[in-house]
Tab-separated table of C-alpha atoms and ligand atoms in Angstrom:
chain	number	residue	atom	x	y	z
P	375	MET	CA	106.055	102.399	271.180
P	376	ALA	CA	108.585	100.925	273.496
P	377	ASN	CA	111.110	98.332	272.550
P	378	SER	CA	110.290	94.705	273.401
P	379	LYS	CA	112.919	92.132	274.341
P	380	LEU	CA	112.408	88.711	272.781
P	381	GLU	CA	114.688	85.964	274.080
P	382	TYR	CA	114.819	83.240	271.423
P	383	ILE	CA	115.779	79.946	273.020
P	384	TRP	CA	116.702	76.652	271.345
P	385	LEU	CA	118.411	73.312	271.904
P	386	ASP	CA	121.980	72.968	270.692
P	387	GLY	CA	123.562	69.930	269.049
P	388	TYR	CA	125.648	68.729	271.985
P	389	LYS	CA	125.760	64.972	272.444
P	390	PRO	CA	124.657	63.030	274.286
P	391	THR	CA	122.803	65.752	276.204
P	392	GLN	CA	121.604	68.898	274.463
P	393	THR	CA	121.733	72.184	276.326
P	394	LEU	CA	119.758	75.400	276.057
P	395	ARG	CA	120.954	78.436	274.153
P	396	GLY	CA	119.346	81.848	273.861
P	397	LYS	CA	119.846	85.279	272.327
P	398	THR	CA	117.904	88.494	272.393
P	399	LEU	CA	116.024	90.199	269.587
P	400	ILE	CA	114.812	93.782	270.111
P	401	LYS	CA	111.539	94.440	268.346
P	402	LYS	CA	109.509	97.628	268.064
P	403	ASP	CA	105.718	97.610	268.290
P	404	PHE	CA	105.588	93.914	269.131
P	405	SER	CA	102.088	92.460	269.601
P	406	GLY	CA	103.155	89.702	272.015
P	407	LYS	CA	101.725	87.093	269.643
P	408	LEU	CA	103.514	84.036	268.286
P	409	GLU	CA	102.557	84.846	264.682
P	410	ASP	CA	104.433	88.143	264.960
P	411	CYS	CA	107.696	86.487	266.051
P	412	PRO	CA	109.922	86.429	262.947
P	413	MET	CA	112.094	83.512	261.891
P	414	TRP	CA	115.687	84.082	262.960
P	415	SER	CA	119.035	82.404	262.457
P	416	PHE	CA	122.231	81.629	264.355
P	417	ASP	CA	125.734	80.308	263.826
P	418	GLY	CA	125.314	76.552	263.984
P	419	SER	CA	129.076	75.982	263.890
P	420	SER	CA	129.248	77.301	267.465
P	421	THR	CA	126.623	74.869	268.774
P	422	GLU	CA	127.637	71.612	267.084
P	423	GLN	CA	124.808	72.030	264.571
P	424	ALA	CA	126.678	72.952	261.356
P	425	GLU	CA	130.078	73.074	259.688
P	426	GLY	CA	131.868	76.421	259.435
P	427	GLY	CA	131.493	76.580	255.645
P	428	ALA	CA	127.672	76.638	255.727
P	429	SER	CA	126.886	77.544	259.282
P	430	ASP	CA	123.460	79.195	259.232
P	431	CYS	CA	120.679	77.358	261.062
P	432	LEU	CA	117.147	78.703	261.353
P	433	LEU	CA	115.101	79.346	264.493
P	434	LYS	CA	111.394	78.773	263.929
P	435	PRO	CA	109.238	80.209	266.735
P	436	VAL	CA	106.788	77.666	268.211
P	437	GLY	CA	105.724	79.384	271.430
P	438	CYS	CA	105.739	82.909	272.866
P	439	TYR	CA	105.475	83.556	276.615
P	440	LYS	CA	105.910	86.548	278.905
P	441	ASP	CA	109.343	86.662	280.514
P	442	PRO	CA	108.639	87.749	284.095
P	443	GLY	CA	112.315	87.632	285.041
P	444	ARG	CA	113.355	90.530	282.867
P	445	ALA	CA	112.592	94.242	283.078
P	446	GLY	CA	110.394	95.942	280.495
P	447	ASP	CA	108.210	94.318	277.866
P	448	SER	CA	109.962	90.942	277.703
P	449	TYR	CA	109.199	87.560	276.151
P	450	ILE	CA	110.601	84.058	275.878
P	451	VAL	CA	110.254	82.643	272.383
P	452	MET	CA	110.613	78.856	272.211
P	453	THR	CA	111.970	77.837	268.841
P	454	GLU	CA	112.850	74.697	266.936
P	455	VAL	CA	116.002	74.402	264.847
P	456	LEU	CA	115.723	74.003	261.071
P	457	ASN	CA	118.378	73.555	258.417
P	458	ALA	CA	118.945	76.440	256.007
P	459	ASP	CA	116.570	74.742	253.519
P	460	GLY	CA	113.745	74.718	256.073
P	461	SER	CA	113.858	70.998	256.875
P	462	ALA	CA	114.019	69.831	260.509
P	463	HIS	CA	117.560	69.712	261.898
P	464	GLU	CA	118.669	66.292	263.170
P	465	SER	CA	118.932	67.741	266.707
P	466	ASN	CA	115.259	68.750	266.610
P	467	GLY	CA	113.395	66.386	268.964
P	468	ARG	CA	110.159	68.327	268.589
P	469	ALA	CA	109.974	67.320	264.922
P	470	MET	CA	109.946	63.641	265.992
P	471	ILE	CA	106.486	63.970	267.528
P	472	GLU	CA	104.026	62.318	265.139
P	473	ASP	CA	100.897	63.439	266.872
P	474	GLN	CA	100.490	67.197	267.070
P	475	ASP	CA	96.973	67.262	268.505
P	476	ALA	CA	96.031	67.705	272.137
P	477	ASP	CA	94.702	64.171	272.712
P	478	PHE	CA	97.872	63.098	274.555
P	479	TRP	CA	98.407	64.720	277.941
P	480	PHE	CA	101.779	64.697	279.635
P	481	GLY	CA	102.844	65.426	283.186
P	482	PHE	CA	106.601	65.434	283.780
P	483	GLU	CA	108.098	65.252	287.275
P	484	GLN	CA	111.392	67.053	286.818
P	485	GLU	CA	113.996	66.363	289.506
P	486	TYR	CA	117.257	68.299	289.645
P	487	PHE	CA	120.095	69.375	291.915
P	488	ILE	CA	121.004	72.975	292.658
P	489	TRP	CA	124.756	72.917	292.166
P	490	ASP	CA	127.581	75.127	293.356
P	491	PRO	CA	130.100	75.465	290.495
P	492	GLU	CA	132.809	76.572	292.924
P	493	THR	CA	132.711	73.481	295.129
P	494	ASN	CA	131.317	71.253	292.363
P	495	LEU	CA	128.856	69.921	294.933
P	496	PRO	CA	125.124	70.257	295.537
P	497	LEU	CA	123.983	73.207	297.590
P	498	GLY	CA	124.064	72.100	301.238
P	499	PHE	CA	127.082	69.824	300.871
P	500	PRO	CA	130.035	70.908	303.019
P	501	LEU	CA	133.374	71.193	301.227
P	502	GLY	CA	135.324	67.948	301.418
P	503	GLY	CA	132.527	65.922	302.949
P	504	TYR	CA	128.918	64.933	303.065
P	505	PRO	CA	125.944	66.228	304.999
P	506	PRO	CA	124.055	63.721	307.202
P	507	PRO	CA	122.628	60.815	305.138
P	508	GLN	CA	119.321	60.895	303.300
P	509	GLY	CA	116.176	60.922	305.357
P	510	PRO	CA	115.435	64.451	306.576
P	511	TYR	CA	115.605	66.329	303.241
P	512	TYR	CA	112.484	65.184	301.364
P	513	CYS	CA	109.762	67.853	301.689
P	514	SER	CA	111.764	69.449	304.503
P	515	VAL	CA	111.595	72.884	306.055
P	516	GLY	CA	114.333	74.817	307.845
P	517	ALA	CA	117.871	75.874	306.980
P	518	LYS	CA	119.335	72.615	308.343
P	519	ASN	CA	117.678	70.502	305.631
P	520	ALA	CA	116.237	72.716	302.881
P	521	PHE	CA	118.819	74.371	300.637
P	522	GLY	CA	118.017	76.873	297.883
P	523	ARG	CA	114.374	77.614	298.515
P	524	ASP	CA	114.757	81.213	297.238
P	525	ILE	CA	115.652	79.889	293.807
P	526	VAL	CA	112.896	77.294	293.809
P	527	GLU	CA	110.259	79.846	294.811
P	528	ARG	CA	111.384	82.429	292.270
P	529	HIS	CA	111.310	79.766	289.566
P	530	LEU	CA	107.777	78.727	290.482
P	531	GLU	CA	106.614	82.343	290.437
P	532	MET	CA	108.189	82.957	287.012
P	533	CYS	CA	106.542	79.875	285.499
P	534	LEU	CA	103.113	80.762	286.857
P	535	GLU	CA	103.400	84.383	285.738
P	536	ALA	CA	104.474	83.289	282.261
P	537	GLY	CA	101.463	80.973	282.010
P	538	ILE	CA	103.395	77.699	282.174
P	539	GLU	CA	101.266	75.064	283.875
P	540	ILE	CA	103.050	73.795	286.984
P	541	GLY	CA	101.284	71.219	289.170
P	542	GLY	CA	103.528	71.653	292.193
P	543	ILE	CA	107.030	71.619	293.628
P	544	ASN	CA	108.745	69.711	296.441
P	545	GLY	CA	112.045	69.185	298.166
P	546	GLU	CA	113.548	65.850	297.107
P	547	VAL	CA	115.299	62.971	298.858
P	548	ALA	CA	118.900	64.196	298.542
P	549	ALA	CA	120.237	67.427	300.005
P	550	GLY	CA	120.050	70.246	297.451
P	551	GLN	CA	117.659	68.212	295.265
P	552	TRP	CA	114.221	69.520	294.254
P	553	GLU	CA	111.383	68.754	291.859
P	554	PHE	CA	108.813	70.637	289.828
P	555	GLN	CA	105.896	69.090	287.963
P	556	GLY	CA	104.911	70.332	284.518
P	557	PHE	CA	101.695	69.477	282.698
P	558	ALA	CA	100.304	70.138	279.234
P	559	LYS	CA	97.725	68.832	276.791
P	560	GLY	CA	99.639	67.917	273.635
P	561	ALA	CA	103.087	66.307	273.378
P	562	ALA	CA	104.771	69.243	271.625
P	563	LEU	CA	103.307	71.800	274.027
P	564	ALA	CA	104.419	69.687	276.998
P	565	GLY	CA	107.960	69.675	275.622
P	566	ASP	CA	107.907	73.416	274.914
P	567	GLU	CA	106.823	74.276	278.435
P	568	MET	CA	109.265	71.883	280.109
P	569	TRP	CA	112.158	73.434	278.206
P	570	ILE	CA	111.035	76.952	279.062
P	571	ALA	CA	110.675	75.943	282.729
P	572	ARG	CA	114.200	74.513	282.624
P	573	TYR	CA	115.456	77.740	281.064
P	574	PHE	CA	113.833	79.834	283.810
P	575	LEU	CA	115.344	77.572	286.454
P	576	GLU	CA	118.846	77.915	285.023
P	577	ARG	CA	118.467	81.679	285.036
P	578	CYS	CA	117.160	81.811	288.618
P	579	ALA	CA	120.199	79.805	289.740
P	580	GLU	CA	122.591	81.883	287.620
P	581	GLU	CA	121.499	85.035	289.449
P	582	GLU	CA	122.860	83.477	292.663
P	583	GLY	CA	126.083	82.250	291.030
P	584	LEU	CA	124.704	78.699	291.031
P	585	ALA	CA	123.895	76.136	288.355
P	586	ILE	CA	121.385	73.334	287.819
P	587	ASN	CA	122.764	69.825	287.540
P	588	TRP	CA	120.491	67.723	285.318
P	589	HIS	CA	122.636	64.579	285.476
P	590	PRO	CA	120.633	61.502	286.582
P	591	LYS	CA	123.282	60.388	289.081
P	592	PRO	CA	125.491	63.409	289.803
P	593	LEU	CA	126.884	61.941	293.031
P	594	GLY	CA	127.989	58.718	291.360
P	595	PRO	CA	127.484	55.215	292.751
P	596	THR	CA	126.664	56.358	296.286
P	597	ASP	CA	123.580	56.000	298.423
P	598	TRP	CA	122.483	59.464	297.311
P	599	ASN	CA	119.400	59.403	295.097
P	600	GLY	CA	119.605	60.160	291.411
P	601	SER	CA	117.260	62.461	289.493
P	602	GLY	CA	114.489	61.331	287.198
P	603	MET	CA	111.806	62.834	285.051
P	604	HIS	CA	108.867	60.474	285.531
P	605	ALA	CA	106.531	60.796	282.559
P	606	ASN	CA	102.817	60.607	283.291
P	607	PHE	CA	100.727	60.195	280.176
P	608	SER	CA	97.241	59.508	278.914
P	609	ASN	CA	95.233	59.807	275.755
P	610	GLY	CA	91.497	60.102	275.280
P	611	LEU	CA	91.066	56.328	275.198
P	612	MET	CA	92.884	55.842	278.514
P	613	ARG	CA	90.885	58.600	280.158
P	614	GLU	CA	87.556	57.133	278.993
P	615	CYS	CA	87.838	53.367	278.472
P	616	GLY	CA	87.193	52.019	281.992
P	617	ASP	CA	88.797	48.775	280.958
P	618	GLN	CA	91.722	46.966	282.606
P	619	ALA	CA	92.504	44.990	279.427
P	620	THR	CA	93.238	48.182	277.472
P	621	PHE	CA	95.718	49.307	280.126
P	622	GLU	CA	97.383	45.858	280.168
P	623	LYS	CA	97.673	45.966	276.385
P	624	ILE	CA	99.273	49.400	276.454
P	625	CYS	CA	101.737	48.400	279.186
P	626	GLN	CA	102.680	45.235	277.296
P	627	ALA	CA	103.362	47.279	274.146
P	628	PHE	CA	106.316	48.852	276.005
P	629	ASP	CA	107.958	45.432	276.530
P	630	GLY	CA	110.222	43.361	274.239
P	631	ASP	CA	111.528	45.135	271.130
P	632	ARG	CA	110.285	48.455	272.445
P	633	ILE	CA	112.504	48.566	275.522
P	634	LYS	CA	115.512	49.744	273.488
P	635	PRO	CA	113.997	52.674	271.557
P	636	HIS	CA	112.514	54.020	274.791
P	637	VAL	CA	115.691	53.732	276.825
P	638	ALA	CA	117.636	55.303	273.921
P	639	VAL	CA	115.802	58.608	274.425
P	640	TYR	CA	115.371	58.443	278.204
P	641	GLY	CA	118.609	60.303	278.946
P	642	ALA	CA	122.388	59.771	278.958
P	643	ASP	CA	123.963	57.889	281.882
P	644	ASN	CA	120.532	56.635	282.884
P	645	ASP	CA	122.068	53.183	283.430
P	646	LYS	CA	123.764	54.654	286.505
P	647	ARG	CA	120.352	55.565	287.915
P	648	LEU	CA	118.188	52.627	286.771
P	649	THR	CA	120.012	49.995	288.775
P	650	GLY	CA	117.092	48.248	290.449
P	651	LEU	CA	117.816	50.171	293.673
P	652	HIS	CA	116.433	53.498	294.988
P	653	GLU	CA	112.888	52.877	293.701
P	654	THR	CA	113.970	52.017	290.144
P	655	GLN	CA	113.780	49.047	287.800
P	656	SER	CA	116.993	47.957	286.000
P	657	ILE	CA	117.493	49.694	282.670
P	658	ASP	CA	117.452	46.464	280.638
P	659	LYS	CA	114.336	45.008	282.286
P	660	PHE	CA	110.699	45.937	281.866
P	661	SER	CA	107.877	45.538	284.360
P	662	TYR	CA	104.627	47.222	285.257
P	663	GLY	CA	102.314	47.082	288.221
P	664	VAL	CA	99.691	48.872	290.263
P	665	SER	CA	101.309	51.304	292.726
P	666	ASP	CA	104.709	49.681	292.080
P	667	ARG	CA	107.495	52.273	292.394
P	668	GLY	CA	110.075	49.620	291.563
P	669	ALA	CA	108.434	48.992	288.167
P	670	SER	CA	109.281	50.580	284.812
P	671	ILE	CA	105.663	51.665	284.403
P	672	ARG	CA	103.504	52.285	287.439
P	673	ILE	CA	99.724	52.060	287.194
P	674	PRO	CA	98.670	54.711	289.711
P	675	ILE	CA	96.113	53.531	292.267
P	676	GLY	CA	93.956	56.498	291.246
P	677	THR	CA	93.638	55.092	287.719
P	678	VAL	CA	92.381	51.775	289.157
P	679	GLU	CA	90.045	53.405	291.688
P	680	ASP	CA	88.534	55.569	288.959
P	681	GLY	CA	87.492	52.338	287.235
P	682	TRP	CA	90.536	52.000	284.963
P	683	LYS	CA	90.408	55.527	283.647
P	684	GLY	CA	93.344	57.901	283.640
P	685	ARG	CA	97.091	57.906	283.332
P	686	LEU	CA	100.137	55.686	283.430
P	687	GLU	CA	103.542	56.687	284.753
P	688	ASP	CA	106.733	55.692	282.947
P	689	ARG	CA	109.325	55.967	285.730
P	690	ARG	CA	112.375	55.428	283.542
P	691	PRO	CA	113.083	58.836	281.905
P	692	ALA	CA	116.081	60.568	283.491
P	693	SER	CA	116.274	64.178	284.614
P	694	ASN	CA	118.420	65.031	281.573
P	695	ALA	CA	116.110	63.442	278.980
P	696	ASP	CA	114.579	65.584	276.237
P	697	PRO	CA	110.835	65.739	276.977
P	698	TYR	CA	110.115	66.075	273.239
P	699	LYS	CA	111.820	62.774	272.475
P	700	VAL	CA	110.325	61.031	275.503
P	701	ALA	CA	106.819	62.153	274.504
P	702	ALA	CA	107.388	61.235	270.847
P	703	GLN	CA	108.367	57.675	271.781
P	704	ILE	CA	105.490	57.214	274.218
P	705	VAL	CA	102.978	58.451	271.642
P	706	LYS	CA	104.386	56.005	269.109
P	707	THR	CA	104.173	52.990	271.441
P	708	VAL	CA	100.716	53.768	272.811
P	709	LYS	CA	99.404	54.222	269.258
P	710	SER	CA	100.854	50.854	268.278
P	711	ALA	CA	98.764	49.218	271.013
P	712	CYS	CA	95.414	50.844	270.321
V	1162	MG	MG1	110.243	62.941	292.816
């Protein structure tokens, strides 16, 4: 039988923002199934995950998907990083998720900039200057306002072909800024698929000599929008209860002592984005409200109109946050309330 290409991907130990790594394993007679993906290892001293003297870290496969961007029989294998003794590595956000069942559903709205490493500017920005101010770019069409659609379309196609659930895509408020929406039932699965989608996006951009900038405020303290990763979430109770008091109780559980642990995993440099301007609440404040895009947590009008059944949206997570850690913290807080 033919050789199969398995790209094992994992999160490195870089602080404060982890990045994706990957390497290829060639396997003969591969079934395509997760249970037939072997454990593997890598040199953790090259990824800030181990000292040189004892550098082996383990890669434990947690998801196996078709890799539509590569010729032949190709797969992406999502893995989590373990220490040599099999315990979870401290960089392993997936291991922080308490609840491994599919009761919690997550929808992440991932914003990002397509970035030109040569100019160090977003695609669509002229060298040494700025394009016309924000206004025409959001959901735009035409080469004057929409920059990088080839990459965005190829990314969408790859995700759908691989079986990653994507709810949609759109052009965002700044030039060169876009969004995709991921969805999954189960916190760990949601994290797996967001990281794979990010990996595909990086590779689509790389093919064009471009990069993805995940920073929440890559253009600094200007009037250009930052990038977020709004986290929509629900559990069975929220989808069924039909009760405003339950939603109030859950929202209130995010306030007070819980502001800090949430913000701590909502992405580095998020204070530059959560300023109280550009449809954000300040990073040190907490508020919630129906349809309120200036709140920390928005209660979508749909949830109210469905008789208080459905989701909430935490608007604070930044584009560079780890979806595993975001989901883990949300699960913890919601469970503390009900
Ligand atoms: Mg958006």
